[in-house]
Short mmCIF file of C-alpha atoms and ligand atoms in Angstrom, two decimals:
data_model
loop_
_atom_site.label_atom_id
_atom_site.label_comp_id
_atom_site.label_asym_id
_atom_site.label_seq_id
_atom_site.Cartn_x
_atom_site.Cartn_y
_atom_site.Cartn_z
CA UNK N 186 19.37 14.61 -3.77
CA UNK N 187 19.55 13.44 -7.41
CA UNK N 188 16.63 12.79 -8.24
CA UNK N 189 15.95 12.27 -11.98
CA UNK N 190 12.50 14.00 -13.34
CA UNK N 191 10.47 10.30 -13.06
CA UNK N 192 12.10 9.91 -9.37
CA UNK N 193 9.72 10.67 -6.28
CA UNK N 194 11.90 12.37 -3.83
CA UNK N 195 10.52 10.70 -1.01
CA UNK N 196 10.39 6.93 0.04
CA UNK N 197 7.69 5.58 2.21
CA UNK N 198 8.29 2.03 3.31
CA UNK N 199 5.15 0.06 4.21
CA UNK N 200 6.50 -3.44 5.60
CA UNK N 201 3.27 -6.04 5.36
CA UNK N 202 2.50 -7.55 8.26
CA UNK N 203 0.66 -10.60 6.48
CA UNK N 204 4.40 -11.74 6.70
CA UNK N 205 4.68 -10.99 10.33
CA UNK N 206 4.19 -13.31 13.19
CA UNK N 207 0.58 -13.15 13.95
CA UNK N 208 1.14 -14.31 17.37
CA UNK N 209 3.24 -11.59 18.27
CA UNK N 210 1.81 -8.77 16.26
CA UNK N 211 1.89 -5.82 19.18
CA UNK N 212 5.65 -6.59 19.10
CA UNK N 213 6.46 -6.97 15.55
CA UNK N 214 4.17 -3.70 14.89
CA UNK N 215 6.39 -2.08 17.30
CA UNK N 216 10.06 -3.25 15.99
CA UNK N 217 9.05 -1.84 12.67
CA UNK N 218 8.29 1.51 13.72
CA UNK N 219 11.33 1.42 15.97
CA UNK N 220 13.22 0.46 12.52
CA UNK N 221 11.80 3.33 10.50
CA UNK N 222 8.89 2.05 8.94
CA UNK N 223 6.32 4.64 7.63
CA UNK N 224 3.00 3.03 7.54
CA UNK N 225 2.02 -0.18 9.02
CA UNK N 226 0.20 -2.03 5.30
CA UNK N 227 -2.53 -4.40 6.60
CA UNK N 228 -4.12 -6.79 4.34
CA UNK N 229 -7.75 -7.77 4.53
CA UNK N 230 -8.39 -10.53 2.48
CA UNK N 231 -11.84 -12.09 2.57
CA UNK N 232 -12.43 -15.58 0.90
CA UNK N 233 -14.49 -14.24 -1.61
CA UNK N 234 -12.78 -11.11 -3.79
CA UNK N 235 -9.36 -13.15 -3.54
CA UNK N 236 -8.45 -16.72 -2.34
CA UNK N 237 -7.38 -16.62 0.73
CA UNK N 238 -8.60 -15.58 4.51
CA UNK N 239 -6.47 -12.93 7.08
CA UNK N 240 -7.56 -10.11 9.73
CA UNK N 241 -10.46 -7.66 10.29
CA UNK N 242 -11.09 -4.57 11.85
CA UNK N 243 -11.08 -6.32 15.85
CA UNK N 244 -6.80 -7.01 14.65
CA UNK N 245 -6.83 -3.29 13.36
CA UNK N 246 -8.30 -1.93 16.90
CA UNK N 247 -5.94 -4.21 18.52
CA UNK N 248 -2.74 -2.92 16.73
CA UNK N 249 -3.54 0.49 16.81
CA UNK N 250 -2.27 1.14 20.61
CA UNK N 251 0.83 0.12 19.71
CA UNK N 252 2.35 2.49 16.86
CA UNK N 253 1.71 6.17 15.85
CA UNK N 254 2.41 5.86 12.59
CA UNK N 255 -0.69 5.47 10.08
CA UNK N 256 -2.41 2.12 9.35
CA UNK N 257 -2.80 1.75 5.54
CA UNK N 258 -5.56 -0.68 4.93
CA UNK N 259 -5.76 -2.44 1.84
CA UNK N 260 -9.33 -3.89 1.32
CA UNK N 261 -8.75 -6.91 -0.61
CA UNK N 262 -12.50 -7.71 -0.10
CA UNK N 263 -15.97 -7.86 -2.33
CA UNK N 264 -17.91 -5.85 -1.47
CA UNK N 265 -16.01 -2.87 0.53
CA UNK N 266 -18.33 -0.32 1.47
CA UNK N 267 -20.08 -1.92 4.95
CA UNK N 268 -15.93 -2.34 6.34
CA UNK N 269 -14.74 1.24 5.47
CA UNK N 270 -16.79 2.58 8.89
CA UNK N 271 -15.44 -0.41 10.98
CA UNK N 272 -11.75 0.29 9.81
CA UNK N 273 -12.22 3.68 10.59
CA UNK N 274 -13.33 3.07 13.71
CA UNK N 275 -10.39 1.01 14.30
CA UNK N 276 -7.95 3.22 13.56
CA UNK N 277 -7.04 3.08 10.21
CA UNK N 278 -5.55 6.24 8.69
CA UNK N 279 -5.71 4.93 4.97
CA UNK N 280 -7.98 2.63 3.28
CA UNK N 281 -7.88 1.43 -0.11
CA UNK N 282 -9.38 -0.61 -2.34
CA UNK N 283 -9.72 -2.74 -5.73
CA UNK N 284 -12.38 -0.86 -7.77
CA UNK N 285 -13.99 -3.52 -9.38
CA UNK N 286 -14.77 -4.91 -6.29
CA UNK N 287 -17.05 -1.93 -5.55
CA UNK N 288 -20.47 -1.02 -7.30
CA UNK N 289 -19.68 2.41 -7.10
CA UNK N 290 -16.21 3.70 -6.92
CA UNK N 291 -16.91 7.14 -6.39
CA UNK N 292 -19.22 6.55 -3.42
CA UNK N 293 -16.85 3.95 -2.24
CA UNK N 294 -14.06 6.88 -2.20
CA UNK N 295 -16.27 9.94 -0.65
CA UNK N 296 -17.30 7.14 2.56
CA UNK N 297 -13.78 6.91 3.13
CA UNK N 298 -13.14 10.54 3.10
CA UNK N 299 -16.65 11.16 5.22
CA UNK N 300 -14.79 8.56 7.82
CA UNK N 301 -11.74 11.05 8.34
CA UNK N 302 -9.39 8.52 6.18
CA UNK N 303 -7.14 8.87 3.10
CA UNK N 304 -8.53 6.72 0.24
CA UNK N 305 -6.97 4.85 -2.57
CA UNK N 306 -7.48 3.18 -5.35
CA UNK N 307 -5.41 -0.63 -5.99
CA UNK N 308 -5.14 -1.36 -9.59
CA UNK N 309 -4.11 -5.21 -10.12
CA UNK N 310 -1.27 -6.31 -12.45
CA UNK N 311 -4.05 -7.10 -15.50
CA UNK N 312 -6.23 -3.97 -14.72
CA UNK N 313 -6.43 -0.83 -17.09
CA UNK N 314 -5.10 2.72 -15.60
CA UNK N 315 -8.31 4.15 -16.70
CA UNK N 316 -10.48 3.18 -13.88
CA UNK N 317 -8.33 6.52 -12.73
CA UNK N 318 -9.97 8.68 -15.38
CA UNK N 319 -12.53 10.44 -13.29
CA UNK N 320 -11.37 10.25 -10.04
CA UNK N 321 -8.28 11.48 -9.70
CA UNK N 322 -9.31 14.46 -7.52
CA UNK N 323 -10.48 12.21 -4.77
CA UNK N 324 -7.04 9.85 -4.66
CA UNK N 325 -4.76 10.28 -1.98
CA UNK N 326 -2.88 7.46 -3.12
CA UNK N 327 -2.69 4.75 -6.34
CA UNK N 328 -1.88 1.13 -5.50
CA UNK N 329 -0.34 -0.75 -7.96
CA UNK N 330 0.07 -4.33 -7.67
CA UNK N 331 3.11 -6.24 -9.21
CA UNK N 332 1.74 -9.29 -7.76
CA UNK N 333 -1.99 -10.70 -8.10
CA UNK N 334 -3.09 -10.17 -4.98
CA UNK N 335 -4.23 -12.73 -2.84
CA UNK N 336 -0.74 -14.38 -0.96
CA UNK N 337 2.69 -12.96 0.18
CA UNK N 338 6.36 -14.18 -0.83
CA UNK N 339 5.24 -13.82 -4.45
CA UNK N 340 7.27 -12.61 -7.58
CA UNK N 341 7.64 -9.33 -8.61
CA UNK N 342 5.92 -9.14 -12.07
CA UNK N 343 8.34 -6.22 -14.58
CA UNK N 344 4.91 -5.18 -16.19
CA UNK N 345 4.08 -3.23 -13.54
CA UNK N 346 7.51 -0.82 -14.14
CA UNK N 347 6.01 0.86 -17.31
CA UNK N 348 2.97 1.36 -15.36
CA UNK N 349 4.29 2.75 -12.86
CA UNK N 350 5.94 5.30 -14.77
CA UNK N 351 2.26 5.55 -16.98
CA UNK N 352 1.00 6.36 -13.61
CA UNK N 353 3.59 8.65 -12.13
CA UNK N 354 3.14 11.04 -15.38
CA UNK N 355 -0.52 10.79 -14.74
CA UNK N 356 0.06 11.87 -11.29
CA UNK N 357 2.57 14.73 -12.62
CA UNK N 358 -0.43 15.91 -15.29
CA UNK N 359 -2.78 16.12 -12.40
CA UNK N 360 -0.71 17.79 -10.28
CA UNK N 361 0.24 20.59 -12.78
CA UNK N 362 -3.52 21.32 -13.52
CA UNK N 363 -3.57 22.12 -9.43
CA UNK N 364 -4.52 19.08 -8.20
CA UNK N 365 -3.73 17.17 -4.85
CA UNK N 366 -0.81 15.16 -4.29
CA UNK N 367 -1.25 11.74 -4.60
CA UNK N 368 0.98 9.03 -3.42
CA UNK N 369 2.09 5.90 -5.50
CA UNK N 370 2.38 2.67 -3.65
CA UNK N 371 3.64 -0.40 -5.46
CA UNK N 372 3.01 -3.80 -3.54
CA UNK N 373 3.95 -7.43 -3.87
CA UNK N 374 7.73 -8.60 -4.61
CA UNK N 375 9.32 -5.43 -3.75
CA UNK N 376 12.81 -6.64 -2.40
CA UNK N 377 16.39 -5.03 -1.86
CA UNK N 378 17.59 -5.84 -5.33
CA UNK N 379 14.61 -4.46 -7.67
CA UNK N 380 13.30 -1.53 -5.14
CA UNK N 381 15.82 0.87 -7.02
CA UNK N 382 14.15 0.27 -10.38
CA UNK N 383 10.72 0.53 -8.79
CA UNK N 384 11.57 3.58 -7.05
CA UNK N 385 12.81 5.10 -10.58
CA UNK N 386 9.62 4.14 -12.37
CA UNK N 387 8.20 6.64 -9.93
CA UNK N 388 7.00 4.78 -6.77
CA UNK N 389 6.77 7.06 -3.84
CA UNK N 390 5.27 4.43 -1.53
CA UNK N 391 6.84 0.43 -0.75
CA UNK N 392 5.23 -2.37 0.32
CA UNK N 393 7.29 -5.13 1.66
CA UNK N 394 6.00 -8.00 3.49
CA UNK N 395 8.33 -10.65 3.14
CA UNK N 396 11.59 -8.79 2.77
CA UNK N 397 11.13 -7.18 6.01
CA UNK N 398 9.96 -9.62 8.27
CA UNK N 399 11.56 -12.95 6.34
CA UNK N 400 15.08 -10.83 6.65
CA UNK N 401 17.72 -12.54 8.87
CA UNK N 402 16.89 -10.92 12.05
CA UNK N 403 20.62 -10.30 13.18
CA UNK N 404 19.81 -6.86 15.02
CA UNK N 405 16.92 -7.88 16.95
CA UNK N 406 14.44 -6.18 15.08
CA UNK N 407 14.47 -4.93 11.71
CA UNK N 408 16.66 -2.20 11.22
CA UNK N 409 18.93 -3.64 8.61
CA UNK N 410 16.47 -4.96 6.09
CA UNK N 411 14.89 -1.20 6.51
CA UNK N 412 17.90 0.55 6.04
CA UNK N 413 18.92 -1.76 3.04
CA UNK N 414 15.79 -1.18 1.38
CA UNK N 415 16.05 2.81 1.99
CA UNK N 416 20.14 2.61 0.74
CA UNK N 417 19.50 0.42 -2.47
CA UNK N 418 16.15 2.87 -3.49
CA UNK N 419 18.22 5.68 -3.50
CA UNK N 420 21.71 4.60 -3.75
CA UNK N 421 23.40 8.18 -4.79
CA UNK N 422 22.15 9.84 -1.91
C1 LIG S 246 -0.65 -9.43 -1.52
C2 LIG S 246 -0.58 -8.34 -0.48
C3 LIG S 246 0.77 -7.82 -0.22
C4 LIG S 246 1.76 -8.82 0.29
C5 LIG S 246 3.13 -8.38 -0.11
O1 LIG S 246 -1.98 -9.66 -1.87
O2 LIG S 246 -1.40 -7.24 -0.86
O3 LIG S 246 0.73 -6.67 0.62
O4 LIG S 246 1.73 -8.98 1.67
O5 LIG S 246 4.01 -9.37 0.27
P1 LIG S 246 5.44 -9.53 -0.39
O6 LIG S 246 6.19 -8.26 -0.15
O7 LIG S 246 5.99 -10.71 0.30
O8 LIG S 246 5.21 -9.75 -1.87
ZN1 LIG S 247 -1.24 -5.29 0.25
#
């Protein structure tokens, strides 16, 4: 592996299903596992924190029979607290969420730990890195969005590149004080031909909701658009 000092060594792909096929979503949970997916990314949007309406914890419990990988929750929803237990409940294995839309982010966090899940913080494309200040030992993950979050199929916004790398030294400081690891997920306009710049500027973790299930589905599931996204991340490899 080559990876250069800012490079994560690992990628995680997270395909969105908000770009699925709701009607089928047993199946099209399924094909992306079978395609190498990492993490199933489900986005809860509520009417309310951002415009715009999609699934709960019932479509969560439903889902969760059908793939062993984890369910990484993204709580797009004001307030959070009173969903983490349902989620949990439901299977999911991560759950994060957009700090100002909590009254108390370090609460928020330790529920989600008490409910046996990985927790996150999402950071949108206008909001400052230091909301990470004093909670950095109870991250499992940063979520940064390079969209404003709220709809799929949206532009990648290049902001988000020098914080990502902001981040990723963060992450590195942290880590060489003894801390945990923490992943970096970056989500919203990840596609084949920027995910090797994102993946430079330190992302460890890929959403993709469109790319994957928008691709031309020419093998009958979505093993190509996976692959393609894993190739053009790292292409020396
Ligand atoms: C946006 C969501 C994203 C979205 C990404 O609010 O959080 O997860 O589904 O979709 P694409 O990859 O199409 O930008
Ligand atoms: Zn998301």
């Amino acid at each position: 592996m080559t990876d250069s000092p800012a490079q994560a060594p690992v990628l995680r792909l997270a395909p969105s299903i908000l770009s699925a096929d709701f009607a089928r979503l047993g199946e099209e949970v399924r094909a992306i596992q079978t395609a190498g997916a990492d993490l199933v990314h489900f986005d809860v949007m509520d009417n309310h924190y951002v415009p715009n309406l999609t699934i709960g914890p019932l479509v969560c419990e439903a889902i969760r029979p059908h793939v062993t990988i984890p369910i990484d929750v993204h709580l797009m929803v004001e307030p959070v607290d009173a969903l983490i237990p349902l989620f949990a409940k439901a299977g999911a294995n991560i759950i994060t969420f957009h700090p100002e839309a909590s009254r108390h982010v370090d609460r928020t966090l330790q529920l989600i730990k008490e409910h046996g899940c990985r927790a996150g913080l999402v950071l949108n494309p206008a909001t400052t890195v230091d909301w990470l200040d004093h909670v950095m030992d109870k991250l499992d993950m940063i979520l940064l969005m390079s969209v404003n979050p709220g709809f799929g199929g949206q532009k990648f916004i290049p902001s988000t590149l020098g914080k990502l790398r902001a981040v990723r030294q963060r992450i590195a400081a942290h880590q060489a004080a003894g801390g945990q690891p923490i992943w970096l997920q970056v989500d919203g306009g990840v596609k084949v031909d920027n995910i090797h710049e994102i993946v430079r500027a330190g992302a460890d973790t890929c959403v993709a909701g469109s790319a994957v299930f928008g691709a031309p589905d020419a093998d009958g599931g979505y093993r190509t658009v996976i692959s393609a996204l894993r190739r053009a991340a790292h292409p020396t490899e």
